[in-house]
Amino acid sequence: MIDPVNDGRALQRLLDELGRLPGIGPKSAQRIAYHLLEADAEEARRLANAILDVKQQVHFCPVCFSYATRDTCDVCADGTRDRASICVVSEPRDVTAIERTGTYHGLYHVLGGVISPMDKIGPEQLHVRELLARLADGAVDEVILATNPDVEGETTATYLARVIRPLGVRVTRLASGLPVGGDLEYADEVTLGRAIEARREV
Ligand SMILES: [Zn+2]
């Protein structure tokens, strides 16, 4: 009988799975795998459970499409947030980046990507329809376009400004000063906070 642990397949499976993770090369995969082999069972179980829990408990907020663990996300559920302002970002991680600055107190809308003709992603593939629906009742008076300052982010912002302005909503864009071509999530908090405060109408 073959023992899957002793013939190395269990270890190889772990190495394969770790190697699939972003930013983890073969060397890092090996370091983590051997760490887990030497760790006590409880530590390994905590990691395994954390991974399973995040997959079971976290879903998209039905209002803003950020991550949520309850019916709606923490921001949408927070009665103290300014409901007259919606900040539009491409990914949930951008919400985290902007929240870290502490300068923005309105709501969010996560598009789930950016317009990219090369990847056949147009407005229909993003949560644009849902954004326009949120603007329909006139309660929102400003939409801040906070897509990344790269070609696709700018294309997306230009498109959104064109469809939102006719609704009579003020449309603003983060001020320049963010590293061009860089991701919002990699901008430091001070720079990103300033870009939000110095946003300009488009
Ligand atoms: Zn939400």
GROMACS .gro file of C-alpha atoms and ligand atoms in nm:
model
  203
    1MET     CA    1   0.000   0.000   0.000
    2ILE     CA    2   0.126   0.346  -0.085
    3ASP     CA    3   0.133   0.601   0.192
    4PRO     CA    4   0.049   0.935   0.026
    5VAL     CA    5   0.245   1.128   0.288
    6ASN     CA    6   0.553   0.913   0.284
    7ASP     CA    7   0.580   0.886  -0.092
    8GLY     CA    8   0.584   1.265  -0.106
    9ARG     CA    9   0.259   1.326  -0.292
   10ALA     CA   10   0.094   1.522  -0.010
   11LEU     CA   11   0.396   1.749   0.008
   12GLN     CA   12   0.402   1.785  -0.370
   13ARG     CA   13   0.032   1.875  -0.371
   14LEU     CA   14   0.095   2.147  -0.114
   15LEU     CA   15   0.393   2.278  -0.314
   16ASP     CA   16   0.179   2.283  -0.632
   17GLU     CA   17  -0.107   2.470  -0.461
   18LEU     CA   18   0.122   2.724  -0.294
   19GLY     CA   19   0.305   2.777  -0.622
   20ARG     CA   20  -0.022   2.879  -0.787
   21LEU     CA   21  -0.061   3.175  -0.548
   22PRO     CA   22   0.034   3.520  -0.679
   23GLY     CA   23   0.384   3.630  -0.586
   24ILE     CA   24   0.487   3.284  -0.457
   25GLY     CA   25   0.772   3.132  -0.656
   26PRO     CA   26   0.903   2.775  -0.612
   27LYS     CA   27   1.147   2.882  -0.339
   28SER     CA   28   0.882   3.059  -0.132
   29ALA     CA   29   0.643   2.766  -0.182
   30GLN     CA   30   0.909   2.535  -0.044
   31ARG     CA   31   0.981   2.761   0.253
   32ILE     CA   32   0.609   2.782   0.344
   33ALA     CA   33   0.553   2.409   0.291
   34TYR     CA   34   0.843   2.312   0.517
   35HIS     CA   35   0.733   2.566   0.775
   36LEU     CA   36   0.388   2.405   0.780
   37LEU     CA   37   0.539   2.056   0.799
   38GLU     CA   38   0.728   2.157   1.110
   39ALA     CA   39   0.444   2.362   1.261
   40ASP     CA   40   0.204   2.197   1.505
   41ALA     CA   41  -0.124   2.065   1.371
   42GLU     CA   42  -0.319   2.349   1.531
   43GLU     CA   43  -0.132   2.618   1.335
   44ALA     CA   44  -0.190   2.432   1.008
   45ARG     CA   45  -0.558   2.389   1.093
   46ARG     CA   46  -0.598   2.761   1.166
   47LEU     CA   47  -0.458   2.849   0.823
   48ALA     CA   48  -0.673   2.588   0.646
   49ASN     CA   49  -0.985   2.709   0.831
   50ALA     CA   50  -0.912   3.076   0.757
   51ILE     CA   51  -0.898   2.992   0.386
   52LEU     CA   52  -1.221   2.790   0.397
   53ASP     CA   53  -1.401   3.055   0.606
   54VAL     CA   54  -1.313   3.337   0.370
   55LYS     CA   55  -1.452   3.137   0.079
   56GLN     CA   56  -1.771   3.046   0.268
   57GLN     CA   57  -1.845   3.373   0.444
   58VAL     CA   58  -1.730   3.650   0.214
   59HIS     CA   59  -1.949   3.745  -0.081
   60PHE     CA   60  -2.009   4.053  -0.294
   61CYS     CA   61  -2.218   4.331  -0.141
   62PRO     CA   62  -2.539   4.347  -0.349
   63VAL     CA   63  -2.533   4.729  -0.336
   64CYS     CA   64  -2.173   4.830  -0.409
   65PHE     CA   65  -2.008   4.497  -0.509
   66SER     CA   66  -1.732   4.528  -0.253
   67TYR     CA   67  -1.669   4.232  -0.021
   68ALA     CA   68  -1.923   4.169   0.253
   69THR     CA   69  -1.963   3.918   0.535
   70ARG     CA   70  -2.315   4.028   0.630
   71ASP     CA   71  -2.610   4.122   0.403
   72THR     CA   72  -2.430   4.434   0.282
   73CYS     CA   73  -2.070   4.546   0.330
   74ASP     CA   74  -1.955   4.744   0.636
   75VAL     CA   75  -1.955   5.074   0.445
   76CYS     CA   76  -2.306   5.036   0.300
   77ALA     CA   77  -2.434   4.927   0.643
   78ASP     CA   78  -2.273   5.225   0.821
   79GLY     CA   79  -2.540   5.491   0.886
   80THR     CA   80  -2.279   5.760   0.947
   81ARG     CA   81  -2.142   5.753   0.590
   82ASP     CA   82  -2.220   6.041   0.354
   83ARG     CA   83  -2.482   5.895   0.117
   84ALA     CA   84  -2.460   6.186  -0.128
   85SER     CA   85  -2.120   6.074  -0.255
   86ILE     CA   86  -2.017   5.758  -0.440
   87CYS     CA   87  -1.654   5.675  -0.511
   88VAL     CA   88  -1.619   5.443  -0.812
   89VAL     CA   89  -1.327   5.198  -0.811
   90SER     CA   90  -1.236   4.900  -1.020
   91GLU     CA   91  -1.166   4.634  -0.752
   92PRO     CA   92  -1.262   4.571  -0.386
   93ARG     CA   93  -0.895   4.612  -0.286
   94ASP     CA   94  -0.916   4.976  -0.403
   95VAL     CA   95  -1.186   5.033  -0.138
   96THR     CA   96  -0.938   4.913   0.123
   97ALA     CA   97  -0.670   5.148  -0.014
   98ILE     CA   98  -0.903   5.451   0.002
   99GLU     CA   99  -1.040   5.357   0.344
  100ARG     CA  100  -0.682   5.348   0.474
  101THR     CA  101  -0.638   5.718   0.387
  102GLY     CA  102  -0.919   5.812   0.626
  103THR     CA  103  -1.007   6.112   0.405
  104TYR     CA  104  -1.321   5.977   0.238
  105HIS     CA  105  -1.650   5.925   0.418
  106GLY     CA  106  -1.896   5.853   0.138
  107LEU     CA  107  -2.008   5.530  -0.028
  108TYR     CA  108  -1.837   5.316  -0.291
  109HIS     CA  109  -1.920   5.136  -0.612
  110VAL     CA  110  -1.693   4.857  -0.735
  111LEU     CA  111  -1.701   4.807  -1.112
  112GLY     CA  112  -1.540   4.462  -1.106
  113GLY     CA  113  -1.277   4.557  -1.364
  114VAL     CA  114  -1.209   4.826  -1.622
  115ILE     CA  115  -1.307   4.879  -1.983
  116SER     CA  116  -1.054   4.693  -2.195
  117PRO     CA  117  -1.138   4.636  -2.563
  118MET     CA  118  -0.838   4.403  -2.596
  119ASP     CA  119  -0.983   4.172  -2.332
  120LYS     CA  120  -1.334   4.221  -2.473
  121ILE     CA  121  -1.448   4.395  -2.153
  122GLY     CA  122  -1.699   4.671  -2.216
  123PRO     CA  123  -1.939   4.855  -1.983
  124GLU     CA  124  -2.185   4.562  -2.006
  125GLN     CA  125  -1.931   4.332  -1.839
  126LEU     CA  126  -1.889   4.576  -1.546
  127HIS     CA  127  -2.133   4.693  -1.275
  128VAL     CA  128  -2.214   5.012  -1.467
  129ARG     CA  129  -2.588   4.950  -1.498
  130GLU     CA  130  -2.609   4.906  -1.121
  131LEU     CA  131  -2.416   5.230  -1.069
  132LEU     CA  132  -2.658   5.425  -1.290
  133ALA     CA  133  -2.950   5.268  -1.100
  134ARG     CA  134  -2.803   5.397  -0.772
  135LEU     CA  135  -2.798   5.748  -0.917
  136ALA     CA  136  -3.159   5.737  -1.036
  137ASP     CA  137  -3.329   5.869  -0.721
  138GLY     CA  138  -3.126   6.192  -0.713
  139ALA     CA  139  -2.987   6.135  -0.361
  140VAL     CA  140  -2.628   6.126  -0.487
  141ASP     CA  141  -2.477   6.459  -0.587
  142GLU     CA  142  -2.116   6.359  -0.653
  143VAL     CA  143  -1.951   6.062  -0.820
  144ILE     CA  144  -1.574   6.038  -0.772
  145LEU     CA  145  -1.403   5.837  -1.044
  146ALA     CA  146  -1.114   5.660  -0.873
  147THR     CA  147  -1.004   5.410  -1.135
  148ASN     CA  148  -0.628   5.360  -1.170
  149PRO     CA  149  -0.429   5.632  -1.353
  150ASP     CA  150  -0.342   5.401  -1.644
  151VAL     CA  151  -0.482   5.378  -1.998
  152GLU     CA  152  -0.771   5.146  -1.912
  153GLY     CA  153  -0.854   5.335  -1.593
  154GLU     CA  154  -0.865   5.665  -1.782
  155THR     CA  155  -1.076   5.512  -2.062
  156THR     CA  156  -1.321   5.382  -1.803
  157ALA     CA  157  -1.335   5.719  -1.622
  158THR     CA  158  -1.394   5.906  -1.949
  159TYR     CA  159  -1.677   5.669  -2.041
  160LEU     CA  160  -1.842   5.696  -1.699
  161ALA     CA  161  -1.818   6.077  -1.694
  162ARG     CA  162  -1.996   6.084  -2.030
  163VAL     CA  163  -2.289   5.868  -1.914
  164ILE     CA  164  -2.320   6.017  -1.563
  165ARG     CA  165  -2.300   6.392  -1.636
  166PRO     CA  166  -2.635   6.402  -1.822
  167LEU     CA  167  -2.800   6.279  -1.499
  168GLY     CA  168  -2.711   6.612  -1.337
  169VAL     CA  169  -2.459   6.455  -1.098
  170ARG     CA  170  -2.124   6.624  -1.035
  171VAL     CA  171  -1.845   6.400  -1.167
  172THR     CA  172  -1.494   6.433  -1.026
  173ARG     CA  173  -1.165   6.252  -1.086
  174LEU     CA  174  -0.879   6.195  -0.845
  175ALA     CA  175  -0.615   6.470  -0.876
  176SER     CA  176  -0.298   6.385  -1.062
  177GLY     CA  177   0.008   6.312  -0.852
  178LEU     CA  178  -0.057   5.940  -0.829
  179PRO     CA  179   0.215   5.744  -1.007
  180VAL     CA  180   0.100   5.714  -1.369
  181GLY     CA  181   0.038   5.353  -1.470
  182GLY     CA  182   0.048   5.253  -1.104
  183ASP     CA  183  -0.222   5.087  -0.903
  184LEU     CA  184  -0.421   5.278  -0.645
  185GLU     CA  185  -0.345   5.008  -0.392
  186TYR     CA  186   0.028   5.074  -0.416
  187ALA     CA  187   0.001   5.450  -0.366
  188ASP     CA  188   0.094   5.558  -0.015
  189GLU     CA  189  -0.188   5.681   0.208
  190VAL     CA  190  -0.079   6.044   0.214
  191THR     CA  191  -0.050   6.069  -0.167
  192LEU     CA  192  -0.382   5.893  -0.223
  193GLY     CA  193  -0.551   6.102   0.047
  194ARG     CA  194  -0.428   6.422  -0.120
  195ALA     CA  195  -0.545   6.299  -0.461
  196ILE     CA  196  -0.894   6.251  -0.315
  197GLU     CA  197  -0.903   6.589  -0.143
  198ALA     CA  198  -0.774   6.773  -0.453
  199ARG     CA  199  -1.014   6.594  -0.690
  200ARG     CA  200  -1.129   6.802  -0.984
  201GLU     CA  201  -1.450   6.817  -1.178
  202VAL     CA  202  -1.441   6.643  -1.517
  203ZN      ZN  203  -2.160   4.774  -0.007
   0.00000   0.00000   0.00000
